[in-house]
């Protein structure tokens, strides 16, 4: 089965969205919001990324024509391993945890980007029906992007090579992008911030999330949209860091939340979801 994408032509004038089809304007809004957050969009059945598909009616009374439903597709490697795994093997539960973490993150930050989310009657399907605010989605005007320093790479920060490899491997399984340097989009790795406890700078790193440059630069601009963009950036940051804690742990990274300091710290490899 193939799924409609935002590239489909709009419905004829005066016609509402048909059953089994996402409203094209909503699909466009969703696609832009996901990309603003720094996540990939998946088309069809191949991941990784956010799949935007038509909502599936729970019963004959479920009027969901034009409504979008969201899935997270991890890497094909994890998806294939989960499909072939015997009961009790790690790939199946890892895939479920990754998908749950990412769907929860989408539900958490999309309202800050002007989209209303909700669950179907079963509580399983995450749906998006339309704008949550009269102002609609964020609009990034031309010229808002500004030159920024790239920032250091993990190697330039002196992070242990084995630790960096573990995060990259776990992120690749989950289908999440890794920022090659501190200024890029995706999962960032930085030297441990001082916490007043034992010195972990030589054996651990702090994880973060960078949204797209468009969202970051809009939030830091002097445009009328800057305040909304800053709120959205904060929502994306909080949602994604919580998702990383679950998704990367499921894919074999040893992580710990330092709640008093609001830090997510990685220490190395735990039990990998797929042996390498």
PDB file of N, CA, C and O in Angstrom, residues 116-169:
ATOM      1  N   UNK A 116      -2.558  20.955  15.871  1.00  0.00           N
ATOM      2  CA  UNK A 116      -3.315  20.301  16.934  1.00  0.00           C
ATOM      3  C   UNK A 116      -3.145  18.790  16.838  1.00  0.00           C
ATOM      4  O   UNK A 116      -3.416  18.186  15.787  1.00  0.00           O
ATOM      5  N   UNK A 117      -2.706  18.160  17.919  1.00  0.00           N
ATOM      6  CA  UNK A 117      -2.533  16.710  17.927  1.00  0.00           C
ATOM      7  C   UNK A 117      -3.523  16.061  18.882  1.00  0.00           C
ATOM      8  O   UNK A 117      -3.997  16.688  19.829  1.00  0.00           O
ATOM      9  N   UNK A 118      -3.816  14.809  18.627  1.00  0.00           N
ATOM     10  CA  UNK A 118      -4.709  14.050  19.491  1.00  0.00           C
ATOM     11  C   UNK A 118      -4.612  12.574  19.144  1.00  0.00           C
ATOM     12  O   UNK A 118      -4.011  12.204  18.133  1.00  0.00           O
ATOM     13  N   UNK A 119      -5.195  11.738  19.971  1.00  0.00           N
ATOM     14  CA  UNK A 119      -5.183  10.296  19.745  1.00  0.00           C
ATOM     15  C   UNK A 119      -6.551   9.835  19.256  1.00  0.00           C
ATOM     16  O   UNK A 119      -7.581  10.463  19.536  1.00  0.00           O
ATOM     17  N   UNK A 120      -6.560   8.710  18.531  1.00  0.00           N
ATOM     18  CA  UNK A 120      -7.833   8.117  18.158  1.00  0.00           C
ATOM     19  C   UNK A 120      -8.458   7.458  19.387  1.00  0.00           C
ATOM     20  O   UNK A 120      -7.901   7.508  20.482  1.00  0.00           O
ATOM     21  N   UNK A 121      -9.631   6.849  19.230  1.00  0.00           N
ATOM     22  CA  UNK A 121     -10.336   6.288  20.384  1.00  0.00           C
ATOM     23  C   UNK A 121      -9.543   5.193  21.081  1.00  0.00           C
ATOM     24  O   UNK A 121      -9.676   4.985  22.280  1.00  0.00           O
ATOM     25  N   UNK A 122      -8.720   4.473  20.321  1.00  0.00           N
ATOM     26  CA  UNK A 122      -7.928   3.394  20.922  1.00  0.00           C
ATOM     27  C   UNK A 122      -6.720   3.928  21.676  1.00  0.00           C
ATOM     28  O   UNK A 122      -6.120   3.214  22.479  1.00  0.00           O
ATOM     29  N   UNK A 123      -6.341   5.182  21.416  1.00  0.00           N
ATOM     30  CA  UNK A 123      -5.159   5.755  22.045  1.00  0.00           C
ATOM     31  C   UNK A 123      -3.870   5.395  21.346  1.00  0.00           C
ATOM     32  O   UNK A 123      -2.788   5.799  21.792  1.00  0.00           O
ATOM     33  N   UNK A 124      -3.955   4.669  20.234  1.00  0.00           N
ATOM     34  CA  UNK A 124      -2.728   4.214  19.574  1.00  0.00           C
ATOM     35  C   UNK A 124      -2.268   5.157  18.478  1.00  0.00           C
ATOM     36  O   UNK A 124      -1.074   5.363  18.304  1.00  0.00           O
ATOM     37  N   UNK A 125      -3.202   5.708  17.720  1.00  0.00           N
ATOM     38  CA  UNK A 125      -2.844   6.488  16.542  1.00  0.00           C
ATOM     39  C   UNK A 125      -2.746   7.970  16.886  1.00  0.00           C
ATOM     40  O   UNK A 125      -3.690   8.560  17.416  1.00  0.00           O
ATOM     41  N   UNK A 126      -1.602   8.579  16.590  1.00  0.00           N
ATOM     42  CA  UNK A 126      -1.435  10.018  16.790  1.00  0.00           C
ATOM     43  C   UNK A 126      -1.942  10.726  15.542  1.00  0.00           C
ATOM     44  O   UNK A 126      -1.458  10.472  14.432  1.00  0.00           O
ATOM     45  N   UNK A 127      -2.904  11.622  15.741  1.00  0.00           N
ATOM     46  CA  UNK A 127      -3.527  12.313  14.626  1.00  0.00           C
ATOM     47  C   UNK A 127      -3.279  13.813  14.692  1.00  0.00           C
ATOM     48  O   UNK A 127      -3.108  14.380  15.766  1.00  0.00           O
ATOM     49  N   UNK A 128      -3.309  14.419  13.520  1.00  0.00           N
ATOM     50  CA  UNK A 128      -3.217  15.870  13.401  1.00  0.00           C
ATOM     51  C   UNK A 128      -4.352  16.311  12.496  1.00  0.00           C
ATOM     52  O   UNK A 128      -4.486  15.829  11.370  1.00  0.00           O
ATOM     53  N   UNK A 129      -5.176  17.233  13.001  1.00  0.00           N
ATOM     54  CA  UNK A 129      -6.376  17.643  12.265  1.00  0.00           C
ATOM     55  C   UNK A 129      -6.273  19.025  11.651  1.00  0.00           C
ATOM     56  O   UNK A 129      -6.980  19.333  10.707  1.00  0.00           O
ATOM     57  N   UNK A 130      -5.432  19.871  12.183  1.00  0.00           N
ATOM     58  CA  UNK A 130      -5.384  21.209  11.610  1.00  0.00           C
ATOM     59  C   UNK A 130      -4.688  22.169  12.542  1.00  0.00           C
ATOM     60  O   UNK A 130      -4.124  21.782  13.560  1.00  0.00           O
ATOM     61  N   UNK A 131      -4.714  23.455  12.226  1.00  0.00           N
ATOM     62  CA  UNK A 131      -3.990  24.443  13.023  1.00  0.00           C
ATOM     63  C   UNK A 131      -4.546  24.585  14.418  1.00  0.00           C
ATOM     64  O   UNK A 131      -5.756  24.598  14.621  1.00  0.00           O
ATOM     65  N   UNK A 132      -3.655  24.663  15.398  1.00  0.00           N
ATOM     66  CA  UNK A 132      -4.074  24.862  16.781  1.00  0.00           C
ATOM     67  C   UNK A 132      -4.262  26.335  17.099  1.00  0.00           C
ATOM     68  O   UNK A 132      -4.885  26.690  18.085  1.00  0.00           O
ATOM     69  N   UNK A 133      -3.694  27.201  16.272  1.00  0.00           N
ATOM     70  CA  UNK A 133      -3.778  28.636  16.536  1.00  0.00           C
ATOM     71  C   UNK A 133      -4.247  29.345  15.270  1.00  0.00           C
ATOM     72  O   UNK A 133      -4.032  28.868  14.156  1.00  0.00           O
ATOM     73  N   UNK A 134      -4.870  30.497  15.468  1.00  0.00           N
ATOM     74  CA  UNK A 134      -5.376  31.243  14.310  1.00  0.00           C
ATOM     75  C   UNK A 134      -4.233  31.692  13.406  1.00  0.00           C
ATOM     76  O   UNK A 134      -4.410  31.851  12.209  1.00  0.00           O
ATOM     77  N   UNK A 135      -3.044  31.892  13.979  1.00  0.00           N
ATOM     78  CA  UNK A 135      -1.918  32.349  13.190  1.00  0.00           C
ATOM     79  C   UNK A 135      -1.308  31.287  12.312  1.00  0.00           C
ATOM     80  O   UNK A 135      -0.488  31.584  11.451  1.00  0.00           O
ATOM     81  N   UNK A 136      -1.703  30.027  12.496  1.00  0.00           N
ATOM     82  CA  UNK A 136      -1.154  28.965  11.666  1.00  0.00           C
ATOM     83  C   UNK A 136       0.285  28.665  12.011  1.00  0.00           C
ATOM     84  O   UNK A 136       0.770  28.909  13.113  1.00  0.00           O
ATOM     85  N   UNK A 137       0.997  28.101  11.038  1.00  0.00           N
ATOM     86  CA  UNK A 137       2.371  27.679  11.261  1.00  0.00           C
ATOM     87  C   UNK A 137       3.347  28.842  11.221  1.00  0.00           C
ATOM     88  O   UNK A 137       3.022  29.955  10.800  1.00  0.00           O
ATOM     89  N   UNK A 138       4.554  28.563  11.655  1.00  0.00           N
ATOM     90  CA  UNK A 138       5.603  29.569  11.602  1.00  0.00           C
ATOM     91  C   UNK A 138       6.023  29.809  10.159  1.00  0.00           C
ATOM     92  O   UNK A 138       6.159  28.867   9.373  1.00  0.00           O
ATOM     93  N   UNK A 139       6.247  31.047   9.820  1.00  0.00           N
ATOM     94  CA  UNK A 139       6.711  31.406   8.483  1.00  0.00           C
ATOM     95  C   UNK A 139       8.109  32.000   8.608  1.00  0.00           C
ATOM     96  O   UNK A 139       8.302  32.981   9.322  1.00  0.00           O
ATOM     97  N   UNK A 140       9.051  31.386   7.927  1.00  0.00           N
ATOM     98  CA  UNK A 140      10.431  31.843   7.972  1.00  0.00           C
ATOM     99  C   UNK A 140      10.662  32.755   6.773  1.00  0.00           C
ATOM    100  O   UNK A 140      10.705  32.287   5.629  1.00  0.00           O
ATOM    101  N   UNK A 141      10.789  34.067   6.976  1.00  0.00           N
ATOM    102  CA  UNK A 141      10.919  34.982   5.834  1.00  0.00           C
ATOM    103  C   UNK A 141      12.297  34.852   5.183  1.00  0.00           C
ATOM    104  O   UNK A 141      13.267  34.411   5.821  1.00  0.00           O
ATOM    105  N   UNK A 142      12.391  35.227   3.917  1.00  0.00           N
ATOM    106  CA  UNK A 142      13.699  35.212   3.248  1.00  0.00           C
ATOM    107  C   UNK A 142      14.690  36.116   3.976  1.00  0.00           C
ATOM    108  O   UNK A 142      14.333  37.164   4.511  1.00  0.00           O
ATOM    109  N   UNK A 143      15.916  35.692   4.015  1.00  0.00           N
ATOM    110  CA  UNK A 143      16.958  36.504   4.619  1.00  0.00           C
ATOM    111  C   UNK A 143      17.106  36.349   6.111  1.00  0.00           C
ATOM    112  O   UNK A 143      17.934  37.032   6.718  1.00  0.00           O
ATOM    113  N   UNK A 144      16.317  35.462   6.743  1.00  0.00           N
ATOM    114  CA  UNK A 144      16.425  35.319   8.195  1.00  0.00           C
ATOM    115  C   UNK A 144      17.657  34.508   8.594  1.00  0.00           C
ATOM    116  O   UNK A 144      18.163  34.648   9.708  1.00  0.00           O
ATOM    117  N   UNK A 145      18.148  33.660   7.697  1.00  0.00           N
ATOM    118  CA  UNK A 145      19.334  32.870   8.024  1.00  0.00           C
ATOM    119  C   UNK A 145      20.553  33.777   8.117  1.00  0.00           C
ATOM    120  O   UNK A 145      20.772  34.656   7.273  1.00  0.00           O
ATOM    121  N   UNK A 146      21.350  33.559   9.143  1.00  0.00           N
ATOM    122  CA  UNK A 146      22.543  34.370   9.367  1.00  0.00           C
ATOM    123  C   UNK A 146      23.750  33.450   9.476  1.00  0.00           C
ATOM    124  O   UNK A 146      23.629  32.287   9.869  1.00  0.00           O
ATOM    125  N   UNK A 147      24.936  33.954   9.131  1.00  0.00           N
ATOM    126  CA  UNK A 147      26.138  33.121   9.266  1.00  0.00           C
ATOM    127  C   UNK A 147      26.377  32.770  10.732  1.00  0.00           C
ATOM    128  O   UNK A 147      26.268  33.612  11.618  1.00  0.00           O
ATOM    129  N   UNK A 148      26.678  31.516  10.983  1.00  0.00           N
ATOM    130  CA  UNK A 148      26.989  31.046  12.336  1.00  0.00           C
ATOM    131  C   UNK A 148      28.260  30.210  12.287  1.00  0.00           C
ATOM    132  O   UNK A 148      28.502  29.507  11.300  1.00  0.00           O
ATOM    133  N   UNK A 149      29.060  30.243  13.342  1.00  0.00           N
ATOM    134  CA  UNK A 149      30.222  29.349  13.381  1.00  0.00           C
ATOM    135  C   UNK A 149      29.767  27.900  13.406  1.00  0.00           C
ATOM    136  O   UNK A 149      28.722  27.567  13.983  1.00  0.00           O
ATOM    137  N   UNK A 150      30.532  27.042  12.766  1.00  0.00           N
ATOM    138  CA  UNK A 150      30.169  25.633  12.710  1.00  0.00           C
ATOM    139  C   UNK A 150      30.216  24.982  14.084  1.00  0.00           C
ATOM    140  O   UNK A 150      29.424  24.099  14.392  1.00  0.00           O
ATOM    141  N   UNK A 151      31.138  25.422  14.925  1.00  0.00           N
ATOM    142  CA  UNK A 151      31.314  24.769  16.216  1.00  0.00           C
ATOM    143  C   UNK A 151      32.232  23.563  16.079  1.00  0.00           C
ATOM    144  O   UNK A 151      32.436  23.035  14.986  1.00  0.00           O
ATOM    145  N   UNK A 152      32.781  23.099  17.179  1.00  0.00           N
ATOM    146  CA  UNK A 152      33.734  21.989  17.120  1.00  0.00           C
ATOM    147  C   UNK A 152      33.058  20.650  16.847  1.00  0.00           C
ATOM    148  O   UNK A 152      31.869  20.453  17.142  1.00  0.00           O
ATOM    149  N   UNK A 153      33.814  19.741  16.282  1.00  0.00           N
ATOM    150  CA  UNK A 153      33.363  18.365  16.098  1.00  0.00           C
ATOM    151  C   UNK A 153      33.611  17.593  17.389  1.00  0.00           C
ATOM    152  O   UNK A 153      34.362  18.043  18.267  1.00  0.00           O
ATOM    153  N   UNK A 154      33.003  16.412  17.549  1.00  0.00           N
ATOM    154  CA  UNK A 154      33.300  15.593  18.736  1.00  0.00           C
ATOM    155  C   UNK A 154      34.783  15.303  18.899  1.00  0.00           C
ATOM    156  O   UNK A 154      35.298  15.300  20.018  1.00  0.00           O
ATOM    157  N   UNK A 155      35.484  15.073  17.782  1.00  0.00           N
ATOM    158  CA  UNK A 155      36.917  14.804  17.864  1.00  0.00           C
ATOM    159  C   UNK A 155      37.672  16.032  18.361  1.00  0.00           C
ATOM    160  O   UNK A 155      38.598  15.919  19.183  1.00  0.00           O
ATOM    161  N   UNK A 156      37.283  17.212  17.875  1.00  0.00           N
ATOM    162  CA  UNK A 156      37.952  18.445  18.323  1.00  0.00           C
ATOM    163  C   UNK A 156      37.674  18.737  19.785  1.00  0.00           C
ATOM    164  O   UNK A 156      38.481  19.397  20.458  1.00  0.00           O
ATOM    165  N   UNK A 157      36.555  18.252  20.300  1.00  0.00           N
ATOM    166  CA  UNK A 157      36.253  18.405  21.726  1.00  0.00           C
ATOM    167  C   UNK A 157      37.004  17.389  22.584  1.00  0.00           C
ATOM    168  O   UNK A 157      36.963  17.479  23.812  1.00  0.00           O
ATOM    169  N   UNK A 158      37.641  16.426  21.946  1.00  0.00           N
ATOM    170  CA  UNK A 158      38.383  15.416  22.694  1.00  0.00           C
ATOM    171  C   UNK A 158      37.520  14.319  23.283  1.00  0.00           C
ATOM    172  O   UNK A 158      37.928  13.641  24.233  1.00  0.00           O
ATOM    173  N   UNK A 159      36.312  14.115  22.732  1.00  0.00           N
ATOM    174  CA  UNK A 159      35.441  13.071  23.249  1.00  0.00           C
ATOM    175  C   UNK A 159      35.984  11.704  22.854  1.00  0.00           C
ATOM    176  O   UNK A 159      36.527  11.535  21.750  1.00  0.00           O
ATOM    177  N   UNK A 160      35.842  10.704  23.711  1.00  0.00           N
ATOM    178  CA  UNK A 160      36.370   9.369  23.398  1.00  0.00           C
ATOM    179  C   UNK A 160      35.763   8.823  22.107  1.00  0.00           C
ATOM    180  O   UNK A 160      34.537   8.869  21.910  1.00  0.00           O
ATOM    181  N   UNK A 161      36.613   8.290  21.240  1.00  0.00           N
ATOM    182  CA  UNK A 161      36.150   7.793  19.944  1.00  0.00           C
ATOM    183  C   UNK A 161      35.128   6.673  20.108  1.00  0.00           C
ATOM    184  O   UNK A 161      34.144   6.604  19.360  1.00  0.00           O
ATOM    185  N   UNK A 162      35.332   5.788  21.071  1.00  0.00           N
ATOM    186  CA  UNK A 162      34.391   4.690  21.286  1.00  0.00           C
ATOM    187  C   UNK A 162      33.028   5.190  21.721  1.00  0.00           C
ATOM    188  O   UNK A 162      31.998   4.627  21.315  1.00  0.00           O
ATOM    189  N   UNK A 163      33.010   6.225  22.543  1.00  0.00           N
ATOM    190  CA  UNK A 163      31.750   6.807  22.996  1.00  0.00           C
ATOM    191  C   UNK A 163      30.994   7.422  21.826  1.00  0.00           C
ATOM    192  O   UNK A 163      29.781   7.229  21.670  1.00  0.00           O
ATOM    193  N   UNK A 164      31.707   8.172  20.992  1.00  0.00           N
ATOM    194  CA  UNK A 164      31.085   8.802  19.823  1.00  0.00           C
ATOM    195  C   UNK A 164      30.545   7.734  18.879  1.00  0.00           C
ATOM    196  O   UNK A 164      29.433   7.855  18.348  1.00  0.00           O
ATOM    197  N   UNK A 165      31.305   6.659  18.682  1.00  0.00           N
ATOM    198  CA  UNK A 165      30.855   5.579  17.799  1.00  0.00           C
ATOM    199  C   UNK A 165      29.587   4.925  18.330  1.00  0.00           C
ATOM    200  O   UNK A 165      28.690   4.564  17.559  1.00  0.00           O
ATOM    201  N   UNK A 166      29.491   4.763  19.643  1.00  0.00           N
ATOM    202  CA  UNK A 166      28.292   4.169  20.237  1.00  0.00           C
ATOM    203  C   UNK A 166      27.068   5.037  19.975  1.00  0.00           C
ATOM    204  O   UNK A 166      25.997   4.529  19.603  1.00  0.00           O
ATOM    205  N   UNK A 167      27.194   6.342  20.171  1.00  0.00           N
ATOM    206  CA  UNK A 167      26.055   7.237  19.939  1.00  0.00           C
ATOM    207  C   UNK A 167      25.660   7.220  18.468  1.00  0.00           C
ATOM    208  O   UNK A 167      24.469   7.167  18.127  1.00  0.00           O
ATOM    209  N   UNK A 168      26.646   7.245  17.579  1.00  0.00           N
ATOM    210  CA  UNK A 168      26.340   7.230  16.156  1.00  0.00           C
ATOM    211  C   UNK A 168      25.630   5.937  15.761  1.00  0.00           C
ATOM    212  O   UNK A 168      24.679   5.952  14.983  1.00  0.00           O
ATOM    213  N   UNK A 169      26.093   4.830  16.313  1.00  0.00           N
ATOM    214  CA  UNK A 169      25.485   3.546  15.983  1.00  0.00           C
ATOM    215  C   UNK A 169      24.042   3.478  16.498  1.00  0.00           C
ATOM    216  O   UNK A 169      23.137   3.049  15.788  1.00  0.00           O
TER     217      UNK A 169
END
